[in-house]
Coordinates of C-alpha atoms and ligand atoms in Angstrom, one line a residue:
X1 CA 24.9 77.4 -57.6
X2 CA 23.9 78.4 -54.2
X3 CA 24.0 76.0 -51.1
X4 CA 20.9 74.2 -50.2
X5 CA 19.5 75.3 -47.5
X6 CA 16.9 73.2 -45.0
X7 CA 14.1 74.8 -43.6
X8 CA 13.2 73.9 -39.6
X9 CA 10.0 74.4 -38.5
X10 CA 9.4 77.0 -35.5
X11 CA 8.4 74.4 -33.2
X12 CA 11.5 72.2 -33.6
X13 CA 14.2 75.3 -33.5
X14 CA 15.1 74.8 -29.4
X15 CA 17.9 71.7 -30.1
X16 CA 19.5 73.9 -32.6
X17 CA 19.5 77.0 -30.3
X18 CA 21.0 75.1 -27.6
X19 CA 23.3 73.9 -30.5
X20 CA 22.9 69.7 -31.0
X21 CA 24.4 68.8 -33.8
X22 CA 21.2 66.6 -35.0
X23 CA 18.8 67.6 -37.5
X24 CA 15.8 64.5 -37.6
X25 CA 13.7 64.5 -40.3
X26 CA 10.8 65.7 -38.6
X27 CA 12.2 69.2 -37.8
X28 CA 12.8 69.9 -41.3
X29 CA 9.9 71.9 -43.0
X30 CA 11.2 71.9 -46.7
X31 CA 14.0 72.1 -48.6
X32 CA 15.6 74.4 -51.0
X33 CA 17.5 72.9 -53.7
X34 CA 18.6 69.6 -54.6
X35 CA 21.4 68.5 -52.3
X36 CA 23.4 65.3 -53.1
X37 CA 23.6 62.7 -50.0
X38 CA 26.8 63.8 -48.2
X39 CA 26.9 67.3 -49.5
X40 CA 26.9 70.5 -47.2
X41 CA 23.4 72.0 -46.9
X42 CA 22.4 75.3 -44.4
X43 CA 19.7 75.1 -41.9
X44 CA 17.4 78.1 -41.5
X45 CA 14.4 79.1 -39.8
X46 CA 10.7 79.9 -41.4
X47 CA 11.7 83.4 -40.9
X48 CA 14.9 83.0 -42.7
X49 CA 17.2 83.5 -40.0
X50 CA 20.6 80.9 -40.9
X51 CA 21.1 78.8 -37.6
X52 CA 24.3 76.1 -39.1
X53 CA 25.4 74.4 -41.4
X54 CA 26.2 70.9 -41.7
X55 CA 26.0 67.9 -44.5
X56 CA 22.8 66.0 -45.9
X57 CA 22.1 62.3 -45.8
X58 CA 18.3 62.1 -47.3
X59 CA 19.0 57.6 -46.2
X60 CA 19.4 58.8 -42.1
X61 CA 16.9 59.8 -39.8
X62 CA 19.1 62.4 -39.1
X63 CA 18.9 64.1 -42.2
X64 CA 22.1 66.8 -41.3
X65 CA 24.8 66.3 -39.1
X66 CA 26.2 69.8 -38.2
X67 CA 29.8 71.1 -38.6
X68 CA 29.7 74.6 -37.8
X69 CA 27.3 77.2 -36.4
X70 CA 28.7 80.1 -38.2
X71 CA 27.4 81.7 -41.0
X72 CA 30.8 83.3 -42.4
X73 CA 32.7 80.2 -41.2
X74 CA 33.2 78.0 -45.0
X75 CA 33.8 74.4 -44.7
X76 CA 36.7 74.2 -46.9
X77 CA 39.8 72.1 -46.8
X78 CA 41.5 74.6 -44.4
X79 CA 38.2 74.3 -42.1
X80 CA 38.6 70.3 -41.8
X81 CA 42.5 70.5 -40.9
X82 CA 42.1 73.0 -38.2
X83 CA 39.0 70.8 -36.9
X84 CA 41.1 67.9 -36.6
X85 CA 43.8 69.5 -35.3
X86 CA 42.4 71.3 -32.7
X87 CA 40.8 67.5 -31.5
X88 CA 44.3 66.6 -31.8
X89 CA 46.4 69.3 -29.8
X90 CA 44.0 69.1 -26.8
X91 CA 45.1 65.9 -25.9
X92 CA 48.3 66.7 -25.7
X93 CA 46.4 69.1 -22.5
X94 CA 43.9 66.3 -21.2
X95 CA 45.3 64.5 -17.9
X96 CA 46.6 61.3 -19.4
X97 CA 49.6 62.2 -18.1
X98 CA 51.0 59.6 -16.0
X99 CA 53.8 58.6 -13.3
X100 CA 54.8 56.0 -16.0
X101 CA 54.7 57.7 -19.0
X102 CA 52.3 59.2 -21.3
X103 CA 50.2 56.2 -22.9
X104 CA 50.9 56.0 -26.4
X105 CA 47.2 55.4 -27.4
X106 CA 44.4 57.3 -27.0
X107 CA 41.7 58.8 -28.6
X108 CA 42.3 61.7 -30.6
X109 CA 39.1 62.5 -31.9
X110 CA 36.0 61.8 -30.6
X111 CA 32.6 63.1 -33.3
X112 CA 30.5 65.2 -32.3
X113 CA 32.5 66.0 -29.2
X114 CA 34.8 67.5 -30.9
X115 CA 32.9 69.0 -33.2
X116 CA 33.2 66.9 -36.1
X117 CA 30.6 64.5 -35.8
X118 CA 30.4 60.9 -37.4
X119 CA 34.4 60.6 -37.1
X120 CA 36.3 58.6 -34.3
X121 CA 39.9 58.4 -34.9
X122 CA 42.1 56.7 -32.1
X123 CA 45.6 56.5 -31.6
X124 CA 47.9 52.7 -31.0
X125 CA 51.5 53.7 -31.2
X126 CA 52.4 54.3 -34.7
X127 CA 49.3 53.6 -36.0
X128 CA 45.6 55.1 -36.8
X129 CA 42.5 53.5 -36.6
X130 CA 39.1 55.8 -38.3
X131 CA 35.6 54.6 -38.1
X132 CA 34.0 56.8 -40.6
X133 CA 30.3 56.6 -38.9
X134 CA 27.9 58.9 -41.1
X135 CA 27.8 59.3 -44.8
X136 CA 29.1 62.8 -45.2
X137 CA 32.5 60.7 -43.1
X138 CA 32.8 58.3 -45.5
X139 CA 32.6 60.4 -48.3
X140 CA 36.1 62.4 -47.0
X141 CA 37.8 60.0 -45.2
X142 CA 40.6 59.9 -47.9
X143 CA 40.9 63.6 -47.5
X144 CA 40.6 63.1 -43.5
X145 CA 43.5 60.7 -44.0
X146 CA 45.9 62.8 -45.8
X147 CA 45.5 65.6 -44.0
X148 CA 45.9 63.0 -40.6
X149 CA 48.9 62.3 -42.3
X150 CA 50.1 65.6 -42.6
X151 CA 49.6 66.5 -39.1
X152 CA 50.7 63.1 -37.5
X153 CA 53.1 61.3 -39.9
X154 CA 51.4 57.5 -38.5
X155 CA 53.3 54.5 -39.8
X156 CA 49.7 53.5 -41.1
X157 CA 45.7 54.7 -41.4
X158 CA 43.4 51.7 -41.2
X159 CA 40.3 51.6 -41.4
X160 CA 37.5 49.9 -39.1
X161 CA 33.8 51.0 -39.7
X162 CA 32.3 48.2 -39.0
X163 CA 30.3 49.5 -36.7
X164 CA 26.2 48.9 -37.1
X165 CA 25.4 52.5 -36.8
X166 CA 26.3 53.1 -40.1
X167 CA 23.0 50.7 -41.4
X168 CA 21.0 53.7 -40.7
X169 CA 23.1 56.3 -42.9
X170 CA 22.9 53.5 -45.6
X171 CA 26.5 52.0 -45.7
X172 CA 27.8 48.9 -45.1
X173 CA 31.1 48.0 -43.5
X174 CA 34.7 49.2 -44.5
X175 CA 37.7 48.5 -43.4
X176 CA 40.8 48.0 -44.5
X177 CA 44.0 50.4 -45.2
X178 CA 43.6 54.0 -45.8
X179 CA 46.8 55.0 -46.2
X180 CA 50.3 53.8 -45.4
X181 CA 51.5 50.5 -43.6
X182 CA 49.3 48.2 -42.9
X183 CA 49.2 47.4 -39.2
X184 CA 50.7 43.9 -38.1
X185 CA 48.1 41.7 -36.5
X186 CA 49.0 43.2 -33.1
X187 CA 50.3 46.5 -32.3
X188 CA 51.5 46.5 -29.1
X189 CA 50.2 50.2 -26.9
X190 CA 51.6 51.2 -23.5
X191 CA 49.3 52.8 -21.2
X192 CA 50.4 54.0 -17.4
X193 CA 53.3 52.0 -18.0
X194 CA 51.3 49.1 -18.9
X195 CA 52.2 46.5 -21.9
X196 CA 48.9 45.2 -24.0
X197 CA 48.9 43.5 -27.5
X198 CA 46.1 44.8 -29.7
X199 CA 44.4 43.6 -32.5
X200 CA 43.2 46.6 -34.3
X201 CA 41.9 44.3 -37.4
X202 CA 39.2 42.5 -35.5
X203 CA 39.4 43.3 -32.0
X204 CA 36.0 45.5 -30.3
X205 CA 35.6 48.9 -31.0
X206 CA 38.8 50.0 -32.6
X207 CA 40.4 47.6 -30.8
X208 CA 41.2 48.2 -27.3
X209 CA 38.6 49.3 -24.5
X210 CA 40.9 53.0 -24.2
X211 CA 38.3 54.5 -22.4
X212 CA 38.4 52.5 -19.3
X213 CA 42.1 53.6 -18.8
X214 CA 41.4 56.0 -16.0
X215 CA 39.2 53.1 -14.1
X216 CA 41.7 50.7 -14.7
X217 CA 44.4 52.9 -12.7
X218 CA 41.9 53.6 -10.3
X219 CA 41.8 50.3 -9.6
X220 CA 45.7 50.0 -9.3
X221 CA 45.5 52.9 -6.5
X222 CA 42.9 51.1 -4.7
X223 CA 44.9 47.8 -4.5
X224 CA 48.0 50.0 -4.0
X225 CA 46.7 51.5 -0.6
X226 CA 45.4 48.3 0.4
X227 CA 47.9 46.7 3.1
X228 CA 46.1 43.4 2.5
X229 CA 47.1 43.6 -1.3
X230 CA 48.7 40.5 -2.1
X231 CA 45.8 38.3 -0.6
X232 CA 43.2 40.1 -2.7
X233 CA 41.2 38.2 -5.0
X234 CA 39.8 40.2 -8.3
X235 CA 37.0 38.6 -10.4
X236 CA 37.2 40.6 -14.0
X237 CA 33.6 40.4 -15.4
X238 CA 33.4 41.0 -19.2
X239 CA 37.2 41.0 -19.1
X240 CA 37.9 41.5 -22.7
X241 CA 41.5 41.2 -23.4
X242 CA 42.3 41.3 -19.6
X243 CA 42.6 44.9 -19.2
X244 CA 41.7 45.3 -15.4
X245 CA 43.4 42.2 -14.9
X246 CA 46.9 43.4 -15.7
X247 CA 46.3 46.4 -13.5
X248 CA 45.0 44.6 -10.6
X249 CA 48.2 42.3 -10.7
X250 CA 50.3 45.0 -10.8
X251 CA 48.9 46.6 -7.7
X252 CA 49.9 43.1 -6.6
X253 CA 46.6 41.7 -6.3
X254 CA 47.1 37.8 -5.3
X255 CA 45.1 36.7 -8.4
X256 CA 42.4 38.2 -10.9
X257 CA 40.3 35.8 -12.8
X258 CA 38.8 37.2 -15.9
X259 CA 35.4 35.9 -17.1
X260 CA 34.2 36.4 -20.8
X261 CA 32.2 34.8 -23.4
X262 CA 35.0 34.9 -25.9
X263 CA 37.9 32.4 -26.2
X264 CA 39.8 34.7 -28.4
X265 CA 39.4 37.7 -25.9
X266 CA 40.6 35.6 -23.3
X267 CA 43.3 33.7 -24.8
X268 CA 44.8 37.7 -25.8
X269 CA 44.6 38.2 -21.9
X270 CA 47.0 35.8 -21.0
X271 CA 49.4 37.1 -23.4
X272 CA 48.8 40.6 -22.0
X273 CA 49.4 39.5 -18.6
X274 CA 52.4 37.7 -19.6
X275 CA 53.6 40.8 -20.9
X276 CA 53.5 42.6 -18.0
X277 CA 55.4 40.0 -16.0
X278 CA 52.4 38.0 -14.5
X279 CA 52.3 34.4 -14.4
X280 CA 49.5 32.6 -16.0
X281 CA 47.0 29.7 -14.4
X282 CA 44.6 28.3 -16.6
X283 CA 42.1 28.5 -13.9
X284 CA 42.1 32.0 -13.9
X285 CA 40.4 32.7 -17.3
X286 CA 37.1 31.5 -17.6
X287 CA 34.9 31.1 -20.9
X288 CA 31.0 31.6 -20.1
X289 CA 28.2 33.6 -19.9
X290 CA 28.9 36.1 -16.5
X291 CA 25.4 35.5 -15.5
X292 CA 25.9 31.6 -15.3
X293 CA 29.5 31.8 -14.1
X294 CA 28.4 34.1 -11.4
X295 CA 25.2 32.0 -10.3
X296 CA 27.9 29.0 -10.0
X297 CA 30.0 30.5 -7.8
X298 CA 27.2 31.8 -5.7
X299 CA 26.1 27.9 -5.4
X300 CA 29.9 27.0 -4.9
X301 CA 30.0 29.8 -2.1
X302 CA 32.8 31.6 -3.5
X303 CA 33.6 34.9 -2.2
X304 CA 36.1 37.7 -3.6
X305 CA 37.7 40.4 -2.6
X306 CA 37.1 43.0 -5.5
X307 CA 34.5 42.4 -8.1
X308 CA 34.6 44.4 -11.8
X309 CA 31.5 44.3 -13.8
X310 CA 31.8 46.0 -16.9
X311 CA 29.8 44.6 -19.6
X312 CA 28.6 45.3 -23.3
X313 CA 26.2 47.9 -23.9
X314 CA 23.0 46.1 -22.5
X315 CA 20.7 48.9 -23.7
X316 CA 20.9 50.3 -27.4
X317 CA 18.3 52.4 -27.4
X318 CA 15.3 53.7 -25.3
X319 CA 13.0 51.5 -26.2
X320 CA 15.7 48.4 -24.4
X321 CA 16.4 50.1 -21.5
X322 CA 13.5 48.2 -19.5
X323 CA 15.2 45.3 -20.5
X324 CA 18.5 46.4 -20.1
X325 CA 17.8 47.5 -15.9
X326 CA 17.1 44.0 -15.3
X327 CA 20.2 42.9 -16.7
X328 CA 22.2 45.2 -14.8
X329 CA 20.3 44.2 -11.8
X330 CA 20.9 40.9 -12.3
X331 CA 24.8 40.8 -12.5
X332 CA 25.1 43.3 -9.9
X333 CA 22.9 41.5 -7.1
X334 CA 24.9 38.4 -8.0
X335 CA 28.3 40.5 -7.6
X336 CA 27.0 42.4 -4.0
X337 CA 26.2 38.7 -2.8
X338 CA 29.9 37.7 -4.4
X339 CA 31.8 40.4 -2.4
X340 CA 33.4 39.9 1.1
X341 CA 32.4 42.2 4.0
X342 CA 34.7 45.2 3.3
X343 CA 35.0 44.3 -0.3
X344 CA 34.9 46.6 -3.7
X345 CA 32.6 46.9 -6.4
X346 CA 33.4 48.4 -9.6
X347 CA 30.3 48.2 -11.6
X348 CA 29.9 50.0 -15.1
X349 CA 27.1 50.6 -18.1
X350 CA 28.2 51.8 -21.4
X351 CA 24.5 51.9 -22.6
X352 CA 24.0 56.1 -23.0
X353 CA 20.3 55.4 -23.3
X354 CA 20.5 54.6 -19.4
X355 CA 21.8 57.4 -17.5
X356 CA 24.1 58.3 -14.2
X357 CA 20.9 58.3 -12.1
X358 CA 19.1 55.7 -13.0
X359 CA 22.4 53.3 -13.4
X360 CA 22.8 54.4 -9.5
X361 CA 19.1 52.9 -9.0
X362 CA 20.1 50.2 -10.3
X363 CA 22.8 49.5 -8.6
X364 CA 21.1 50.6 -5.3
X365 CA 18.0 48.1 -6.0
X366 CA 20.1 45.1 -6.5
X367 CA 22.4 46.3 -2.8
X368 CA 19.2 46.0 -1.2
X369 CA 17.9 43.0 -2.7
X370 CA 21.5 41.5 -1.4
X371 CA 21.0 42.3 1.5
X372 CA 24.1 44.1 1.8
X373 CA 24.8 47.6 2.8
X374 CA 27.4 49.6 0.9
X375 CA 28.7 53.1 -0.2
X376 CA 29.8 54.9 -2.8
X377 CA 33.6 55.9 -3.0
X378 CA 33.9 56.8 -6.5
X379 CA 32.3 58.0 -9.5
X380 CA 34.0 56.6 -12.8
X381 CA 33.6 57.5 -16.2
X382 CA 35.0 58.0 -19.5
X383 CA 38.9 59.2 -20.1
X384 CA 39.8 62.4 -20.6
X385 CA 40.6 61.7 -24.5
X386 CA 37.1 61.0 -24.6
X387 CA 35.3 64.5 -24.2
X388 CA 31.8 65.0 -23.7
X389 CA 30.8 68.3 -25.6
X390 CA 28.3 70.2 -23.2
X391 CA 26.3 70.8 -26.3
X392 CA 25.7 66.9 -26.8
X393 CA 24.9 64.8 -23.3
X394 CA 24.3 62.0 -25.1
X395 CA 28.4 62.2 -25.5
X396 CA 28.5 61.2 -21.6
X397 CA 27.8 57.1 -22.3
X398 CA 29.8 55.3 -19.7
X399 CA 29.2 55.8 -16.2
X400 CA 30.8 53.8 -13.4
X401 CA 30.2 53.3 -9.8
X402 CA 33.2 51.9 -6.9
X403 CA 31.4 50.4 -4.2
X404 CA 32.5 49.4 -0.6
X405 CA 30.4 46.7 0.4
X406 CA 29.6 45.8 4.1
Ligands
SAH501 N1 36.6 45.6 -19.3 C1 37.2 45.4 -20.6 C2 36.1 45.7 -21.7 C3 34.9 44.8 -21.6 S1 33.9 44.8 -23.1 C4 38.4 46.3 -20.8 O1 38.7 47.1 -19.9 O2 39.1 46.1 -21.8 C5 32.7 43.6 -22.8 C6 33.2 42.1 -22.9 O3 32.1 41.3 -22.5 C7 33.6 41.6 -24.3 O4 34.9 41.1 -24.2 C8 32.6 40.5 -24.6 O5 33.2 39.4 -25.2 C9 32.1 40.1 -23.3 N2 30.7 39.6 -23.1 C10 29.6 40.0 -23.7 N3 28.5 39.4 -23.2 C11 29.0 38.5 -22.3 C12 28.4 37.5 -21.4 N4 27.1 37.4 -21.3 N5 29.2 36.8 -20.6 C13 30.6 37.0 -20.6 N6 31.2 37.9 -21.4 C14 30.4 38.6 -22.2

């Protein structure tokens, strides 16, 4: 039996020309054939020209996620392993080379930015972790798994799509071991020569935060050219497991104080900074709402030397990113009247519904509204290991800003 094939109206070919890797179901015209959800299907055009070729899911908006653009090129077994490990040997070229070592976990493939959308697999020492996040994923992640296998040898796969996106392609949550070992209830990574304990069963995303490594160095420099070092204060907004924290006490910062909502986040912190050598007072990790917390030391009139905002994605889609600027406003007018004359801001947004430019608006509104003047020193944004395939902007999610504050 032939392969389906969808037909895309004439209006709607451009995003497929300019090669996106979504098909909605509003560009599709008709279809030919009676594909199964998950199977591969070709798009063409009304005048039957082929444009790709990618796999159906009639339960998602987007109806095809595409794989290939080539009409000779036949998804087959061998097609998957070379996918993956072509993700896989360019990391081994991204700059996550280090003075301290290479980190020993990273992301090594990152869906539709490197061309194999719906699949993030990422790297903690001997382990795996895959988030399947489409259908036509889930379908051949047992197949994705041996052939990781093959290529990689991991102690263990494990699994961790429990990520809401895959409500709209009609699945609920998975996790749980794919293959091999099953990972202990920490694995513990080294990144820049930096120790952290990771709980890839429950912890956020796949577990760690691993595209913030390159800010979180950046950070370390900062501190490290600072002659005034060891009487710098850092306050760690939406400080997860402590991640900046453990940098900015290695580039000898006096203190950082990390502020998050969540005691188990916090309480993994001062393990991780233990880890790394650091002492631990209680008075440093602080349970709350940032937006409370930050109001109180305002009222207290506390001031700090370095201030890192990087919070959860505030914006999830288009329609929030109204509410989601005044959010971002919020905790960043509070942070520019937090900072000491001189001081740094290192202010984030992880929502890719709010862009580089407008984030900078933002950030610029809420300076002014301070009162304060400042500049930017630095742009910040994903790791390397996290790619952003030209083809798919929407690929470029976290943006960052560092700040000197007058
Ligand atoms: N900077 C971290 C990642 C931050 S993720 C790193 O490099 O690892 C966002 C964090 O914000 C999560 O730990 C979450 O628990 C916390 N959080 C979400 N909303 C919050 C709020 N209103 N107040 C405090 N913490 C919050």
């Amino acid at each position: 039996m032939s392969e389906p094939r969808a037909i895309i109206y004439s209006d709607k070919e451009k995003p497929f020309e300019r090669r996106h890797p979504w098909v909605f179901e509003g560009a599709i015209q008709s279809v030919n054939g009676t594909p199964e959800d998950g199977d591969l299907i070709s798009l063409y055009t009304e005048r039957d020209d082929f444009l790709a070729r990618g796999y159906w899911n009639s339960q998602s908006q987007i109806r095809v996620h595409v794989l290939s653009w080539h009409q000779d090129e036949t998804l087959d077994e061998t097609w998957w392993q070379s996918r993956l490990q072509r993700a896989i040997s360019s990391r081994t070229l991204l700059n996550i080379e280090h003075d301290a070592g290479k980190p020993n976990a990273y992301r090594l493939i990152n869906a539709e930015n490197d061309g194999l959308p719906g699949l993030v697999v990422d790297r903690y020492a001997d382990f795996l972790v895959l988030q399947a996040l489409t259908l036509g994923i889930d379908q051949r992640k047992q197949l994705i798994a041996e052939m990781l296998n093959d290529l990689l040898h991991p102690a263990g796969i494990f699994e961790r799509s429990d990520v809401d996106v895959r409500a709209k392609e009609g699945l609920p949550p998975s996790t749980g071991i794919l293959s091999g070992q099953e990972p202990p209830p920490f694995v513990e990574i080294v990144e820049n020569g930096r120790h952290f304990l990771v709980d890839v069963h429950h912890g956020h995303k796949t577990g760690f935060y691993l595209d913030q490594r390159e800010s979180r160095d950046t950070l370390r420099h900062w501190l490290r050219d600072d002659p005034d070092r060891q009487e710098r204060t850092v306050l760690n907004c939406f400080s997860y497991t402590g991640g900046f924290s453990v940098y900015a006490l290695n580039g000898q910062a006096k203190r950082a104080i990390n502020v998050d909502s969540s005691a188990d986040a916090l309480a993994l912190a001062k393990r991780n900074v233990k880890l790394n050598g650091g002492q631990v007072d209680e008075a440093d990790y602080v349970e709350g709402d940032v937006f409370q917390v930050l109001r109180r030391y305002r009222e207290a009139g506390e001031r700090f030397d370095l201030i890192v905002l990087d919070p959860p994605k505030f914006a999830q889609n288009q329609k929030q990113v109204e509410g989601a600027t005044r959010g971002y406003k919020d905790i960043n007018l509070l942070a520019f009247e937090l900072i000491k004359p001189g001081g740094l801001l290192m202010t984030f947004s992880c929502s890719g519904a709010v862009d580089a430019d407008l984030f900078q608006k933002v950030v610029f509104g809420a300076l002014v509204d301070a009162r304060r003047e400042g500049q930017i020193v630095a742009r910040l944004g994903q790791a390397a290991d996290h790619p952003v395939a030209l083809t798919f902007p929407e690929g470029a999610y976290l943006k960052g800003l560092l700040c000197r504050v007058w």
